[in-house]
């Protein structure tokens, strides 16, 4: 089955710093989403981005489907950005299943 | 956007008992819902696909007799952990596809502790 790898696995930043999170997938995909999992476990949808670039405030994301990767940019990081970031992909099997990546655990220090 | 409600958020049960977790789509009909499991500091693993009016489809390695899934209506799917054991302690989370946007919305999750 499709493999979804994220890097880096762990990241520590000072407040105000910028960062780039990467998601690589081993096969073509129908859809891709980025999520932030908060300390209570809730998955917050950040971007639905099967291709192209989107921006939402301090966050932006780019997916290059032909090269099988997606990037999540966080600018001017804040302590509230801490948590785990997952990308999830839907393989082109028509079953709407989502396969989650390995995750990046981010800690932003004040 | 679409909202998925999951209850309970936290449950503690005794070993050998069964626990039911509910997942509701609040403002849309979901013919298909998904159940995931997450162990501490790990990613989410898909357990099964819940299909309205038919049997659930389980992923390889998931015991269908232990994790009973019922999707009796277009807005409700339930996961019952039967004869729970401490190793079933985990975070369970459901999701459904937003029919308008194509993205997936997740419930808030259920933290199950079996003692």
PDB file of C-alpha atoms in Angstrom:
ATOM      1  CA  UNK A   1       0.000   0.000   0.000  1.00  0.00           C
ATOM      2  CA  UNK A   2       0.896   3.661  -0.159  1.00  0.00           C
ATOM      3  CA  UNK A   3       3.540   4.941   2.260  1.00  0.00           C
ATOM      4  CA  UNK A   4       3.331   8.431   3.742  1.00  0.00           C
ATOM      5  CA  UNK A   5       6.441   9.785   5.431  1.00  0.00           C
ATOM      6  CA  UNK A   6       6.757  13.116   7.197  1.00  0.00           C
ATOM      7  CA  UNK A   7       9.839  15.041   8.161  1.00  0.00           C
ATOM      8  CA  UNK A   8      11.205  16.087  10.486  1.00  0.00           C
ATOM      9  CA  UNK A   9       9.676  13.788  13.124  1.00  0.00           C
ATOM     10  CA  UNK A  10      10.338  16.344  15.864  1.00  0.00           C
ATOM     11  CA  UNK A  11      10.914  20.081  15.737  1.00  0.00           C
ATOM     12  CA  UNK A  12      11.597  22.656  18.442  1.00  0.00           C
ATOM     13  CA  UNK A  13      11.341  26.334  17.585  1.00  0.00           C
ATOM     14  CA  UNK A  14      11.642  29.644  19.337  1.00  0.00           C
ATOM     15  CA  UNK A  15       8.536  31.766  19.138  1.00  0.00           C
ATOM     16  CA  UNK A  16       8.632  33.894  16.006  1.00  0.00           C
ATOM     17  CA  UNK A  17      10.653  31.437  13.937  1.00  0.00           C
ATOM     18  CA  UNK A  18       9.557  29.995  10.610  1.00  0.00           C
ATOM     19  CA  UNK A  19       9.441  26.310   9.684  1.00  0.00           C
ATOM     20  CA  UNK A  20       8.723  23.943   6.822  1.00  0.00           C
ATOM     21  CA  UNK A  21       7.170  20.514   7.309  1.00  0.00           C
ATOM     22  CA  UNK A  22       7.330  17.947   4.544  1.00  0.00           C
ATOM     23  CA  UNK A  23       5.068  15.074   3.522  1.00  0.00           C
ATOM     24  CA  UNK A  24       6.257  12.515   0.970  1.00  0.00           C
ATOM     25  CA  UNK A  25       3.958   9.869  -0.468  1.00  0.00           C
ATOM     26  CA  UNK A  26       4.899   6.824  -2.484  1.00  0.00           C
ATOM     27  CA  UNK A  27       2.084   6.769  -5.047  1.00  0.00           C
ATOM     28  CA  UNK A  28      -0.376   9.058  -6.741  1.00  0.00           C
ATOM     29  CA  UNK A  29      -3.214  10.364  -4.580  1.00  0.00           C
ATOM     30  CA  UNK A  30      -6.703  11.711  -5.099  1.00  0.00           C
ATOM     31  CA  UNK A  31      -6.694  14.032  -2.115  1.00  0.00           C
ATOM     32  CA  UNK A  32      -4.392  15.370   0.575  1.00  0.00           C
ATOM     33  CA  UNK A  33      -5.099  17.194   3.812  1.00  0.00           C
ATOM     34  CA  UNK A  34      -2.966  18.719   6.529  1.00  0.00           C
ATOM     35  CA  UNK A  35      -4.147  18.490  10.129  1.00  0.00           C
ATOM     36  CA  UNK A  36      -3.023  19.880  13.458  1.00  0.00           C
ATOM     37  CA  UNK A  37      -3.739  17.604  16.402  1.00  0.00           C
ATOM     38  CA  UNK A  38      -4.067  19.632  19.570  1.00  0.00           C
ATOM     39  CA  UNK A  39      -3.119  18.375  23.048  1.00  0.00           C
ATOM     40  CA  UNK A  40      -6.684  17.082  23.579  1.00  0.00           C
ATOM     41  CA  UNK A  41      -6.513  14.931  20.465  1.00  0.00           C
ATOM     42  CA  UNK A  42      -8.789  16.971  18.266  1.00  0.00           C
ATOM     43  CA  UNK A  43      -7.773  16.985  14.611  1.00  0.00           C
ATOM     44  CA  UNK A  44      -8.055  20.471  13.167  1.00  0.00           C
ATOM     45  CA  UNK A  45      -8.255  20.657   9.400  1.00  0.00           C
ATOM     46  CA  UNK A  46      -5.637  23.094   8.125  1.00  0.00           C
ATOM     47  CA  UNK A  47      -5.698  22.587   4.387  1.00  0.00           C
ATOM     48  CA  UNK A  48      -7.446  20.447   1.844  1.00  0.00           C
ATOM     49  CA  UNK A  49      -4.835  20.591  -0.885  1.00  0.00           C
ATOM     50  CA  UNK A  50      -4.598  17.793  -3.470  1.00  0.00           C
ATOM     51  CA  UNK A  51      -2.525  20.147  -5.632  1.00  0.00           C
ATOM     52  CA  UNK A  52      -1.355  23.737  -5.843  1.00  0.00           C
ATOM     53  CA  UNK A  53      -0.777  26.305  -3.120  1.00  0.00           C
ATOM     54  CA  UNK A  54      -3.047  27.710  -0.448  1.00  0.00           C
ATOM     55  CA  UNK A  55      -2.551  30.232   2.318  1.00  0.00           C
ATOM     56  CA  UNK A  56      -4.412  30.897   5.528  1.00  0.00           C
ATOM     57  CA  UNK A  57      -2.902  33.569   7.733  1.00  0.00           C
ATOM     58  CA  UNK A  58       0.522  32.463   8.964  1.00  0.00           C
ATOM     59  CA  UNK A  59       0.135  29.039   7.392  1.00  0.00           C
ATOM     60  CA  UNK A  60       0.496  28.030   3.806  1.00  0.00           C
ATOM     61  CA  UNK A  61       0.762  24.733   1.982  1.00  0.00           C
ATOM     62  CA  UNK A  62       1.961  23.525  -1.375  1.00  0.00           C
ATOM     63  CA  UNK A  63       1.361  20.136  -2.970  1.00  0.00           C
ATOM     64  CA  UNK A  64       3.306  18.993  -6.021  1.00  0.00           C
ATOM     65  CA  UNK A  65       1.324  15.898  -6.911  1.00  0.00           C
ATOM     66  CA  UNK A  66       3.534  14.930  -9.850  1.00  0.00           C
ATOM     67  CA  UNK A  67       6.549  14.764  -7.541  1.00  0.00           C
ATOM     68  CA  UNK A  68       4.577  13.215  -4.690  1.00  0.00           C
ATOM     69  CA  UNK A  69       5.188  15.653  -1.903  1.00  0.00           C
ATOM     70  CA  UNK A  70       3.491  18.403   0.051  1.00  0.00           C
ATOM     71  CA  UNK A  71       4.924  21.160   2.221  1.00  0.00           C
ATOM     72  CA  UNK A  72       3.390  23.018   5.142  1.00  0.00           C
ATOM     73  CA  UNK A  73       4.888  26.398   6.003  1.00  0.00           C
ATOM     74  CA  UNK A  74       4.465  27.984   9.397  1.00  0.00           C
ATOM     75  CA  UNK A  75       5.614  31.569   9.712  1.00  0.00           C
ATOM     76  CA  UNK A  76       6.113  33.611  12.870  1.00  0.00           C
ATOM     77  CA  UNK A  77       5.371  30.574  15.007  1.00  0.00           C
ATOM     78  CA  UNK A  78       3.456  30.936  18.260  1.00  0.00           C
ATOM     79  CA  UNK A  79       3.279  28.685  21.315  1.00  0.00           C
ATOM     80  CA  UNK A  80      -0.270  27.759  20.315  1.00  0.00           C
ATOM     81  CA  UNK A  81       1.157  26.166  17.158  1.00  0.00           C
ATOM     82  CA  UNK A  82       2.591  23.379  19.303  1.00  0.00           C
ATOM     83  CA  UNK A  83       1.201  19.921  18.718  1.00  0.00           C
ATOM     84  CA  UNK A  84       1.423  17.232  16.101  1.00  0.00           C
ATOM     85  CA  UNK A  85       0.995  17.915  12.405  1.00  0.00           C
ATOM     86  CA  UNK A  86      -0.253  15.137  10.148  1.00  0.00           C
ATOM     87  CA  UNK A  87      -0.704  14.915   6.453  1.00  0.00           C
ATOM     88  CA  UNK A  88      -3.250  12.391   5.199  1.00  0.00           C
ATOM     89  CA  UNK A  89      -3.706  11.135   1.667  1.00  0.00           C
ATOM     90  CA  UNK A  90      -6.471   9.381  -0.188  1.00  0.00           C
ATOM     91  CA  UNK A  91      -5.117   6.755  -2.607  1.00  0.00           C
ATOM     92  CA  UNK A  92      -6.812   6.548  -6.012  1.00  0.00           C
ATOM     93  CA  UNK A  93      -8.735   3.416  -5.086  1.00  0.00           C
ATOM     94  CA  UNK A  94     -12.178   5.010  -5.021  1.00  0.00           C
ATOM     95  CA  UNK A  95     -12.812   3.931  -1.433  1.00  0.00           C
ATOM     96  CA  UNK A  96     -12.313   7.379   0.171  1.00  0.00           C
ATOM     97  CA  UNK A  97      -9.930   5.929   2.768  1.00  0.00           C
ATOM     98  CA  UNK A  98      -7.382   8.272   4.284  1.00  0.00           C
ATOM     99  CA  UNK A  99      -3.874   7.096   5.078  1.00  0.00           C
ATOM    100  CA  UNK A 100      -2.094   9.206   7.663  1.00  0.00           C
ATOM    101  CA  UNK A 101       1.538  10.165   7.624  1.00  0.00           C
ATOM    102  CA  UNK A 102       3.975   9.560  10.440  1.00  0.00           C
ATOM    103  CA  UNK A 103       3.502  13.047  11.888  1.00  0.00           C
ATOM    104  CA  UNK A 104       5.724  15.938  12.942  1.00  0.00           C
ATOM    105  CA  UNK A 105       5.720  16.840  16.622  1.00  0.00           C
ATOM    106  CA  UNK A 106       6.246  20.593  16.969  1.00  0.00           C
ATOM    107  CA  UNK A 107       7.074  22.445  20.149  1.00  0.00           C
ATOM    108  CA  UNK A 108       7.264  26.234  20.114  1.00  0.00           C
ATOM    109  CA  UNK A 109       9.087  27.804  23.045  1.00  0.00           C
ATOM    110  CA  UNK A 110       8.186  31.200  24.455  1.00  0.00           C
TER     111      UNK A 110
ATOM    112  CA  UNK B   1     -18.402  23.221   7.023  1.00  0.00           C
ATOM    113  CA  UNK B   2     -19.442  19.736   7.996  1.00  0.00           C
ATOM    114  CA  UNK B   3     -19.502  18.814  11.682  1.00  0.00           C
ATOM    115  CA  UNK B   4     -18.962  15.353  13.147  1.00  0.00           C
ATOM    116  CA  UNK B   5     -19.878  14.777  16.783  1.00  0.00           C
ATOM    117  CA  UNK B   6     -18.345  11.920  18.763  1.00  0.00           C
ATOM    118  CA  UNK B   7     -19.370  10.676  22.215  1.00  0.00           C
ATOM    119  CA  UNK B   8     -18.230   9.969  24.803  1.00  0.00           C
ATOM    120  CA  UNK B   9     -14.999  11.931  24.843  1.00  0.00           C
ATOM    121  CA  UNK B  10     -13.557   9.824  27.620  1.00  0.00           C
ATOM    122  CA  UNK B  11     -14.564   6.479  29.093  1.00  0.00           C
ATOM    123  CA  UNK B  12     -13.100   4.146  31.686  1.00  0.00           C
ATOM    124  CA  UNK B  13     -14.404   0.599  31.806  1.00  0.00           C
ATOM    125  CA  UNK B  14     -13.589  -2.624  33.557  1.00  0.00           C
ATOM    126  CA  UNK B  15     -11.890  -5.461  31.755  1.00  0.00           C
ATOM    127  CA  UNK B  16     -14.430  -7.806  30.173  1.00  0.00           C
ATOM    128  CA  UNK B  17     -17.148  -5.235  29.640  1.00  0.00           C
ATOM    129  CA  UNK B  18     -18.246  -3.634  26.357  1.00  0.00           C
ATOM    130  CA  UNK B  19     -18.130   0.029  25.407  1.00  0.00           C
ATOM    131  CA  UNK B  20     -20.078   1.818  22.678  1.00  0.00           C
ATOM    132  CA  UNK B  21     -18.796   4.940  20.948  1.00  0.00           C
ATOM    133  CA  UNK B  22     -21.107   7.071  18.810  1.00  0.00           C
ATOM    134  CA  UNK B  23     -20.234   9.150  15.789  1.00  0.00           C
ATOM    135  CA  UNK B  24     -22.821  11.500  14.301  1.00  0.00           C
ATOM    136  CA  UNK B  25     -22.775  13.727  11.262  1.00  0.00           C
ATOM    137  CA  UNK B  26     -24.697  16.803  12.398  1.00  0.00           C
ATOM    138  CA  UNK B  27     -25.509  18.708   9.241  1.00  0.00           C
ATOM    139  CA  UNK B  28     -25.062  16.244   6.441  1.00  0.00           C
ATOM    140  CA  UNK B  29     -25.736  12.642   5.527  1.00  0.00           C
ATOM    141  CA  UNK B  30     -22.747  10.332   5.595  1.00  0.00           C
ATOM    142  CA  UNK B  31     -23.206   7.045   3.785  1.00  0.00           C
ATOM    143  CA  UNK B  32     -19.634   6.216   4.700  1.00  0.00           C
ATOM    144  CA  UNK B  33     -17.757   6.894   7.932  1.00  0.00           C
ATOM    145  CA  UNK B  34     -14.334   5.794   9.052  1.00  0.00           C
ATOM    146  CA  UNK B  35     -12.966   4.628  12.375  1.00  0.00           C
ATOM    147  CA  UNK B  36      -9.348   5.170  13.383  1.00  0.00           C
ATOM    148  CA  UNK B  37      -7.254   4.167  16.342  1.00  0.00           C
ATOM    149  CA  UNK B  38      -4.293   6.054  17.740  1.00  0.00           C
ATOM    150  CA  UNK B  39      -1.789   4.826  20.302  1.00  0.00           C
ATOM    151  CA  UNK B  40       0.218   7.364  22.328  1.00  0.00           C
ATOM    152  CA  UNK B  41       2.754   9.266  20.241  1.00  0.00           C
ATOM    153  CA  UNK B  42       1.806   7.363  17.109  1.00  0.00           C
ATOM    154  CA  UNK B  43      -0.096   8.140  13.954  1.00  0.00           C
ATOM    155  CA  UNK B  44      -3.711   7.314  13.227  1.00  0.00           C
ATOM    156  CA  UNK B  45      -4.398   3.854  11.889  1.00  0.00           C
ATOM    157  CA  UNK B  46      -7.547   3.145   9.897  1.00  0.00           C
ATOM    158  CA  UNK B  47      -9.526   0.344  11.516  1.00  0.00           C
ATOM    159  CA  UNK B  48     -12.616   0.058   9.363  1.00  0.00           C
ATOM    160  CA  UNK B  49     -14.959   1.698   6.922  1.00  0.00           C
ATOM    161  CA  UNK B  50     -18.537   1.954   8.118  1.00  0.00           C
ATOM    162  CA  UNK B  51     -21.144   1.668   5.362  1.00  0.00           C
ATOM    163  CA  UNK B  52     -24.748   2.721   5.920  1.00  0.00           C
ATOM    164  CA  UNK B  53     -27.089  -0.225   5.626  1.00  0.00           C
ATOM    165  CA  UNK B  54     -24.389  -2.815   5.034  1.00  0.00           C
ATOM    166  CA  UNK B  55     -21.499  -4.542   6.755  1.00  0.00           C
ATOM    167  CA  UNK B  56     -18.402  -2.639   7.700  1.00  0.00           C
ATOM    168  CA  UNK B  57     -15.148  -3.222   5.859  1.00  0.00           C
ATOM    169  CA  UNK B  58     -12.270  -3.954   8.219  1.00  0.00           C
ATOM    170  CA  UNK B  59      -8.602  -3.333   7.600  1.00  0.00           C
ATOM    171  CA  UNK B  60      -6.207  -6.224   7.732  1.00  0.00           C
ATOM    172  CA  UNK B  61      -5.402  -7.274  11.269  1.00  0.00           C
ATOM    173  CA  UNK B  62      -8.482  -5.681  12.881  1.00  0.00           C
ATOM    174  CA  UNK B  63     -10.694  -8.172  14.709  1.00  0.00           C
ATOM    175  CA  UNK B  64     -14.226  -7.613  13.459  1.00  0.00           C
ATOM    176  CA  UNK B  65     -15.725  -9.617  16.344  1.00  0.00           C
ATOM    177  CA  UNK B  66     -14.012  -7.384  18.880  1.00  0.00           C
ATOM    178  CA  UNK B  67     -14.747  -4.078  17.173  1.00  0.00           C
ATOM    179  CA  UNK B  68     -18.386  -4.157  16.128  1.00  0.00           C
ATOM    180  CA  UNK B  69     -19.470  -1.381  13.799  1.00  0.00           C
ATOM    181  CA  UNK B  70     -23.064  -0.482  13.073  1.00  0.00           C
ATOM    182  CA  UNK B  71     -24.144   2.206  10.614  1.00  0.00           C
ATOM    183  CA  UNK B  72     -27.889   2.054  11.003  1.00  0.00           C
ATOM    184  CA  UNK B  73     -28.716   5.510   9.667  1.00  0.00           C
ATOM    185  CA  UNK B  74     -27.258   8.136   7.369  1.00  0.00           C
ATOM    186  CA  UNK B  75     -26.092  10.210  10.337  1.00  0.00           C
ATOM    187  CA  UNK B  76     -24.962   7.681  12.934  1.00  0.00           C
ATOM    188  CA  UNK B  77     -22.211   5.092  13.138  1.00  0.00           C
ATOM    189  CA  UNK B  78     -21.316   3.246  16.323  1.00  0.00           C
ATOM    190  CA  UNK B  79     -18.202   1.358  17.348  1.00  0.00           C
ATOM    191  CA  UNK B  80     -18.578  -1.191  20.132  1.00  0.00           C
ATOM    192  CA  UNK B  81     -15.456  -2.566  21.763  1.00  0.00           C
ATOM    193  CA  UNK B  82     -16.542  -5.950  23.058  1.00  0.00           C
ATOM    194  CA  UNK B  83     -15.022  -7.774  26.015  1.00  0.00           C
ATOM    195  CA  UNK B  84     -12.528  -4.971  26.420  1.00  0.00           C
ATOM    196  CA  UNK B  85      -9.036  -5.662  27.713  1.00  0.00           C
ATOM    197  CA  UNK B  86      -6.310  -3.243  28.837  1.00  0.00           C
ATOM    198  CA  UNK B  87      -4.582  -3.566  25.460  1.00  0.00           C
ATOM    199  CA  UNK B  88      -7.700  -2.049  23.846  1.00  0.00           C
ATOM    200  CA  UNK B  89      -6.998   1.190  25.705  1.00  0.00           C
ATOM    201  CA  UNK B  90      -6.448   3.788  23.024  1.00  0.00           C
ATOM    202  CA  UNK B  91      -7.757   6.926  21.369  1.00  0.00           C
ATOM    203  CA  UNK B  92     -10.551   6.186  18.881  1.00  0.00           C
ATOM    204  CA  UNK B  93     -11.621   8.770  16.339  1.00  0.00           C
ATOM    205  CA  UNK B  94     -14.203   8.756  13.573  1.00  0.00           C
ATOM    206  CA  UNK B  95     -14.436  10.738  10.380  1.00  0.00           C
ATOM    207  CA  UNK B  96     -16.743  11.417   7.472  1.00  0.00           C
ATOM    208  CA  UNK B  97     -16.341  13.014   4.101  1.00  0.00           C
ATOM    209  CA  UNK B  98     -17.748  16.508   3.714  1.00  0.00           C
ATOM    210  CA  UNK B  99     -20.043  16.117   0.705  1.00  0.00           C
ATOM    211  CA  UNK B 100     -19.713  19.793  -0.251  1.00  0.00           C
ATOM    212  CA  UNK B 101     -15.984  20.324  -0.005  1.00  0.00           C
ATOM    213  CA  UNK B 102     -14.622  16.817  -0.541  1.00  0.00           C
ATOM    214  CA  UNK B 103     -12.429  17.111   2.528  1.00  0.00           C
ATOM    215  CA  UNK B 104     -12.698  14.939   5.619  1.00  0.00           C
ATOM    216  CA  UNK B 105     -14.016  16.049   8.985  1.00  0.00           C
ATOM    217  CA  UNK B 106     -13.087  14.289  12.200  1.00  0.00           C
ATOM    218  CA  UNK B 107     -14.874  13.797  15.469  1.00  0.00           C
ATOM    219  CA  UNK B 108     -13.208  14.963  18.666  1.00  0.00           C
ATOM    220  CA  UNK B 109     -12.167  11.439  19.591  1.00  0.00           C
ATOM    221  CA  UNK B 110     -12.794   9.051  22.478  1.00  0.00           C
ATOM    222  CA  UNK B 111     -10.108   8.143  24.965  1.00  0.00           C
ATOM    223  CA  UNK B 112     -10.795   4.619  26.180  1.00  0.00           C
ATOM    224  CA  UNK B 113      -9.106   3.271  29.292  1.00  0.00           C
ATOM    225  CA  UNK B 114      -9.697  -0.346  30.264  1.00  0.00           C
ATOM    226  CA  UNK B 115      -8.797  -1.176  33.855  1.00  0.00           C
TER     227      UNK B 115
END
